[in-house]
C-alpha positions in Angstrom: 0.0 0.0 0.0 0.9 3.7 -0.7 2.4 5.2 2.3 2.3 9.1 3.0 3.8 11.3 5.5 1.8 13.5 7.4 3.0 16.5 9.4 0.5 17.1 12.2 0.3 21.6 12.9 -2.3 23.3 14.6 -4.7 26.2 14.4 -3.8 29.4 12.4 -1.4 31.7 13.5 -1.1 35.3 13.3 0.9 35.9 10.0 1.9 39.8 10.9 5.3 38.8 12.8 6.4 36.8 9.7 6.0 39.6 7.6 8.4 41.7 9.2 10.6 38.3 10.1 10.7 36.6 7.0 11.8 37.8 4.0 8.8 40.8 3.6 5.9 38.5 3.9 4.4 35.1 3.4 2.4 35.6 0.4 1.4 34.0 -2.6 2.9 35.6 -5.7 -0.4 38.0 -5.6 0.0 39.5 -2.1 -2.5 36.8 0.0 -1.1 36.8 3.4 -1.4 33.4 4.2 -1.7 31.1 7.9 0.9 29.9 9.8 0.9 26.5 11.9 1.8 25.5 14.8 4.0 22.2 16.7 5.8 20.2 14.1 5.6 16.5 15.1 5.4 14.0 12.3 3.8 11.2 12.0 3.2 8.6 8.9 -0.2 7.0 8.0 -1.2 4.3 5.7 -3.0 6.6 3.1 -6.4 5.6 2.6 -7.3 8.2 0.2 -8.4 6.1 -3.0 -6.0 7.3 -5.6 -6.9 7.8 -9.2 -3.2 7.5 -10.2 -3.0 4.0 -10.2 0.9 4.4 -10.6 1.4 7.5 -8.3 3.7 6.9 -5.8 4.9 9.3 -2.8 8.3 8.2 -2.1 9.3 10.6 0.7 9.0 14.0 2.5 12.5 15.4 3.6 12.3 18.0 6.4 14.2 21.2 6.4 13.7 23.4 9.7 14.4 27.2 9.8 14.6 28.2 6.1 12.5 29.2 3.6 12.8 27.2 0.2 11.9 29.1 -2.9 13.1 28.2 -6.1 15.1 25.4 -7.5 19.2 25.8 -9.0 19.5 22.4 -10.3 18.0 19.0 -9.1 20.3 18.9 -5.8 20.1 22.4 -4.7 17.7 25.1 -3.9 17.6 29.1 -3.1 16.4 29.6 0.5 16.1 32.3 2.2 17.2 32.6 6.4 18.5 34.4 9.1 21.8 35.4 8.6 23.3 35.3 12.4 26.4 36.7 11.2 25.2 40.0 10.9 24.4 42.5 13.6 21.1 42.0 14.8 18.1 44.8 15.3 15.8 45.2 18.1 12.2 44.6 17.1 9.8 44.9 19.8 12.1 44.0 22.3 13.2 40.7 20.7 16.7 40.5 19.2 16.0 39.6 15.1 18.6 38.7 12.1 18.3 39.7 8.8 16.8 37.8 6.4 19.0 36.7 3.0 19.5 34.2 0.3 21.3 31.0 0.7 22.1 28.1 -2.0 21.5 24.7 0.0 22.9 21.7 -1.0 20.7 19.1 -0.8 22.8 16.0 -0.8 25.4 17.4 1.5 23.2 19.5 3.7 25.3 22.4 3.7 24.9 26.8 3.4 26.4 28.9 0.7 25.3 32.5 1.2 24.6 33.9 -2.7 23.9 37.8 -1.4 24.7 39.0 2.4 23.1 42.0 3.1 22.8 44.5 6.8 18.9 44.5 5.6 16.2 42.0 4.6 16.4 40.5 1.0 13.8 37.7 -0.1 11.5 36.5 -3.2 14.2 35.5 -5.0 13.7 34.3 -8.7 16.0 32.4 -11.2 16.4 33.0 -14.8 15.5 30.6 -17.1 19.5 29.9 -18.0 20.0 29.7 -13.8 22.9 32.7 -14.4 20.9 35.5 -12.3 18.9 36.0 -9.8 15.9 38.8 -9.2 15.2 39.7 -6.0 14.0 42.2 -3.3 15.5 44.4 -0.6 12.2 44.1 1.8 10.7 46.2 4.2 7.4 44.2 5.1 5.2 44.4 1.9 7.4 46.6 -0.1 10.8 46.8 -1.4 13.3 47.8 -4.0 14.3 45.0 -6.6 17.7 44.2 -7.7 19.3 41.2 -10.0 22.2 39.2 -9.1 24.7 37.8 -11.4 25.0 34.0 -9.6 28.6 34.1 -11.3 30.4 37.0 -10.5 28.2 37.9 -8.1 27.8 41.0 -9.0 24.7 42.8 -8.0 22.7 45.9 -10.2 19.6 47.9 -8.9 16.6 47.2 -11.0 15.6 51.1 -11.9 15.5 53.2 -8.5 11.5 52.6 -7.7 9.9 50.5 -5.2 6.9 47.8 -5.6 5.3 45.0 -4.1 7.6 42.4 -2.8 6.7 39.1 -4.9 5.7 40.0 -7.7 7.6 39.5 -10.9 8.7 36.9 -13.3 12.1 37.3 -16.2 10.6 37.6 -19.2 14.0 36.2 -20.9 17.1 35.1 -19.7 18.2 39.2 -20.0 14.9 41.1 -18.6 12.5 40.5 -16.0 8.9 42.5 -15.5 7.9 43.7 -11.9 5.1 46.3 -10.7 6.0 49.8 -9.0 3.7 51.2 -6.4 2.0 53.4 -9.3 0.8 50.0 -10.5 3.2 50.5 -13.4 4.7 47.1 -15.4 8.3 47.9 -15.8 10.6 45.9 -17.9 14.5 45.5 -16.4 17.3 44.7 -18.0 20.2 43.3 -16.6 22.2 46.4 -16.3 19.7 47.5 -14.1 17.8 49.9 -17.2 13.9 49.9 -16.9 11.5 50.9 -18.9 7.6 51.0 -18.3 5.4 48.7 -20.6 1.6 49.5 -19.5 0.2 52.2 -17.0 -2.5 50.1 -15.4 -3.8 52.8 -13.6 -4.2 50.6 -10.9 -1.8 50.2 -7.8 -3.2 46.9 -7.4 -0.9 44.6 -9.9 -0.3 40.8 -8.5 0.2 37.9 -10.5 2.5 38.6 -13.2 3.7 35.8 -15.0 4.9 35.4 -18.2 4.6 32.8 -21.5 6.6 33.2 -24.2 6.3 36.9 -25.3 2.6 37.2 -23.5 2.6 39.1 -19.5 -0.4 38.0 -17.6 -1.0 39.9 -14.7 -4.5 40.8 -12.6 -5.8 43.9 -11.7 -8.7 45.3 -9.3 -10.4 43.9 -6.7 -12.4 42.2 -9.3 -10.1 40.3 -10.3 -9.3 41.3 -13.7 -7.1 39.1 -15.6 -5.1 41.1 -18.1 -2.6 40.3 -21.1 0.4 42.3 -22.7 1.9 41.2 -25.8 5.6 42.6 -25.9 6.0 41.9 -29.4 2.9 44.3 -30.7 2.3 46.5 -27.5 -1.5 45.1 -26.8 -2.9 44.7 -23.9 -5.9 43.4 -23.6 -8.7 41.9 -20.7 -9.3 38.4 -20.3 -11.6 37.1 -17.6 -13.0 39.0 -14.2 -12.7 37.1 -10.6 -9.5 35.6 -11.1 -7.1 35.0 -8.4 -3.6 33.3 -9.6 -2.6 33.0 -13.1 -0.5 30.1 -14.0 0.3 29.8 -17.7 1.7 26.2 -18.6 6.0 25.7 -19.9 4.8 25.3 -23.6 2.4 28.6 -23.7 -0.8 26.2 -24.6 -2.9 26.6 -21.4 -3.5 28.8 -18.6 -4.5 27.4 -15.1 -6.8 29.7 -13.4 -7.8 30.3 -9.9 -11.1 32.0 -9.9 -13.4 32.9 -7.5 -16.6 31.5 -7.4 -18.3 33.0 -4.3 -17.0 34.9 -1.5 -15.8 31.7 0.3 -15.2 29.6 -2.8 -12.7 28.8 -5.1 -11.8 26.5 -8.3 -9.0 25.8 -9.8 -9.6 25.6 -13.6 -7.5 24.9 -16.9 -8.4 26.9 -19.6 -6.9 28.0 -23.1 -5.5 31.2 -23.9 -8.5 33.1 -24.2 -9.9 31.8 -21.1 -12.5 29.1 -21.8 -12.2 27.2 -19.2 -11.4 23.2 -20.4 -12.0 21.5 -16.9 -12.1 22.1 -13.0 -8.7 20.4 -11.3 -9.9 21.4 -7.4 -12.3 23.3 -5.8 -12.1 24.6 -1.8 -12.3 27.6 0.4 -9.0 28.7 -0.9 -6.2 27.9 -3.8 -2.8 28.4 -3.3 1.4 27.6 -4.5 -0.3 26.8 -8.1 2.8 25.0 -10.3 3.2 23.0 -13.8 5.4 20.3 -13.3 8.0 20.7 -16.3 6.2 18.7 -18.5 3.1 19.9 -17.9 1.4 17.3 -17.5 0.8 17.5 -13.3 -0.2 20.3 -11.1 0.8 21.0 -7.6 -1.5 23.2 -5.4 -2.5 23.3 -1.7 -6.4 23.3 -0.8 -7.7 24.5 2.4 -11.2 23.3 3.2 -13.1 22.3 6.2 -12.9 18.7 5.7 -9.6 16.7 5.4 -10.2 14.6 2.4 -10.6 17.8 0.8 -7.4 19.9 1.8 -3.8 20.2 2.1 -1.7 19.3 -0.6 -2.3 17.5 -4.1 -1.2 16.6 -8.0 -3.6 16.4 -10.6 -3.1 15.1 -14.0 -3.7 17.9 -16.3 -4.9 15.9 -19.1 -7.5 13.3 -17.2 -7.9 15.8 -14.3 -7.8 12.9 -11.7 -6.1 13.8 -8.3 -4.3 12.4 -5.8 -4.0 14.3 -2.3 -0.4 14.0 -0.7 -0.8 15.4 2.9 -3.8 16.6 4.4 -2.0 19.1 6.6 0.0 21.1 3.9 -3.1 23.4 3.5 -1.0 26.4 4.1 2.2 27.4 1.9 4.6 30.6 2.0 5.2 30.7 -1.8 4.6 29.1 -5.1 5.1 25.4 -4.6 8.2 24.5 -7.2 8.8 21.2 -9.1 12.7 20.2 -9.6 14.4 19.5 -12.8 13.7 16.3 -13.4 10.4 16.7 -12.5 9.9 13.9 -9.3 10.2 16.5 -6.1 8.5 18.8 -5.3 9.5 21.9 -2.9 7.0 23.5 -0.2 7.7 26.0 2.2 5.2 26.3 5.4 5.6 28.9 8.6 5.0 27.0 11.8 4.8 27.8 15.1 7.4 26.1 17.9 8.2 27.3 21.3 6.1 30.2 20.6 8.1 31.5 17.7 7.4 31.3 14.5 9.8 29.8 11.4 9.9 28.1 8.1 10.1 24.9 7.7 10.8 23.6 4.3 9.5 20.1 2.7 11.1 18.1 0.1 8.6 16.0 -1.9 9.7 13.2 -3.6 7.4 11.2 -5.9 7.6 8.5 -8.7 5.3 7.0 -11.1 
């Protein structure tokens, strides 16, 4: 039988520490401020959930306490971001508090390589496509000022001299990558730190900008307005309303779509690039850490829901929609959940609760088929 690991947290905890603690807050690419939990005993179950993926197999889920996995840099390492206790520490409410910057951790020697040191906060780190730079974000809570990091020389260049919304952004190429200002601008970055603005939105309220090919997606409004640039002819053009996340697919043939469908509802559709929607993956109270395995033919996402057959963490197959449901108790995520390389592991990144202090512990999926 098909075992599973399942890390037992309790109730919701207050997520306003970690966004001064971590690295400017635990949010989904959009801005959602999301739970923390608490206690972090683990304990394995015989999975009795009847899975439709006869050949599905959870192999293993490797812990890693007190950092913050975000992205992948090849199958055996990953960008995290911690404390760095080698810098002075600041006085936050009476408690002594490190800043927060980006590590390389080797997997399969368990061992810290600091890729950017900093006096300050850094965080939301994101790779290029060719892995040779790194965006990221000088943080103070929700805001910031974005710079890119050559990984070789590591030299580092100020993206333009404007602050945005810490998360949000995506490289468009392996030489430019699009981020929001606080005007609700898109501005396009090269990597000698140039910018140049692509649409006025008009609306301060940018989040989910990702990109496909030579299309932006990004949402706007508290409708939900899903919206479209093309950088090759300048259009920009409205999609859909009461849209959530926008997760376009590697090959730039579907979109997966988190919409809202009342004001305590949520579904997690595929659609094609004009928005018609093809099937429902998931449905729950909320959708979060969306990702396309390389492939594209699995998605990763965490559902949180009243009942536990019907939340935490899942994989459906994109092309017969069938799912299979992981852990019941990684309903919560700091980021966008992240498939490796080779496409069996998945990373997850959760802020719990222990000895009444909160941290990030970070999960290592490993599946097979």
């Amino acid at each position: 039988m098909m075992r599973w690991m399942k890390v037992t947290f309790g109730a919701l905890g207050a997520a306003a520490l970690l966004t001064t603690v971590a690295c400017g807050s635990t949010t989904e690419p959009s801005g959602n401020i999301q739970g923390a939990k608490t206690g972090t005993d683990i304990t394995v179950k015989d999975n009795t959930n009847t899975s439709v993926y006869q050949n599905f197999k959870l192999e293993k889920i490797d812990k890693l306490p007190n950092m913050r996995g975000i992205a992948w840099l090849s199958e055996s390492s990953i960008v995290t971001d911690k404390e760095n206790t080698s810098m002075k520490p600041v006085s936050v409410e009476g408690e002594e508090r490190y800043p927060h910057n980006l590590y390389m951790y080797d997997l399969t020697k368990g061992t810290d390589t600091p890729l950017i040191e900093s006096e300050v906060n850094l965080g939301a780190p994101q790779v290029s496509p060719d892995g040779q730079h790194l965006f990221y974000w000088q943080t103070e809570e929700a805001t910031g000022w974005p710079f890119i990091l050559n990984l070789k020389s590591g030299e580092v260049v100020a993206a333009g001299k404007e602050d945005g919304f810490v998360q949000e952004g995506a490289w468009l190429d392996n030489e430019h990558v699009v981020f929001s200002n606080m005007k609700g601008d898109l501005i396009l970055a090269a990597l000698d730190g140039t910018t140049k603005v692509l649409v006025e939105t008009g609306n301060f309220n940018v989040r989910s900008i990702k990109v496909s090919g030579n299309m932006i997606y990004y949402i706007t409004g508290e409708d939900g307005q899903l919206n479209t640039y093309d950088t090759k002819t300048g259009e920009a053009k409205q999609v859909l309303k009461s849209v959530e996340w926008v997760i376009p697919s590697n090959d730039g043939t579907r979109l997966a779509i988190v919409k809202r469908t009342a004001d305590t509802k949520r579904a997690l559709v595929l659609t094609d690039l004009e928005g018609n929607e093809k099937a429902t993956l998931a449905r729950g109270t909320q959708i979060f850490g969306t990702s396309w395995s390389g492939d594209d033919s699995k998605i990763a996402y965490t559902i949180n829901s009243d009942k536990d057959n019907e939340k935490g963490l899942f994989v459906s197959n994109t092309e017969s929609a069938e799912q299979f449901q992981i852990s019941a108790e990684m309903d919560n995520v700091a980021d966008s959940l992240a498939w490796s390389p080779q496409g069996n592991k998945i990373l997850l990144s959760q802020s719990v609760m222990e000895n009444e202090k909160y941290h990030f512990v970070t999960s290592i999926i490993t599946i097979s088929e």
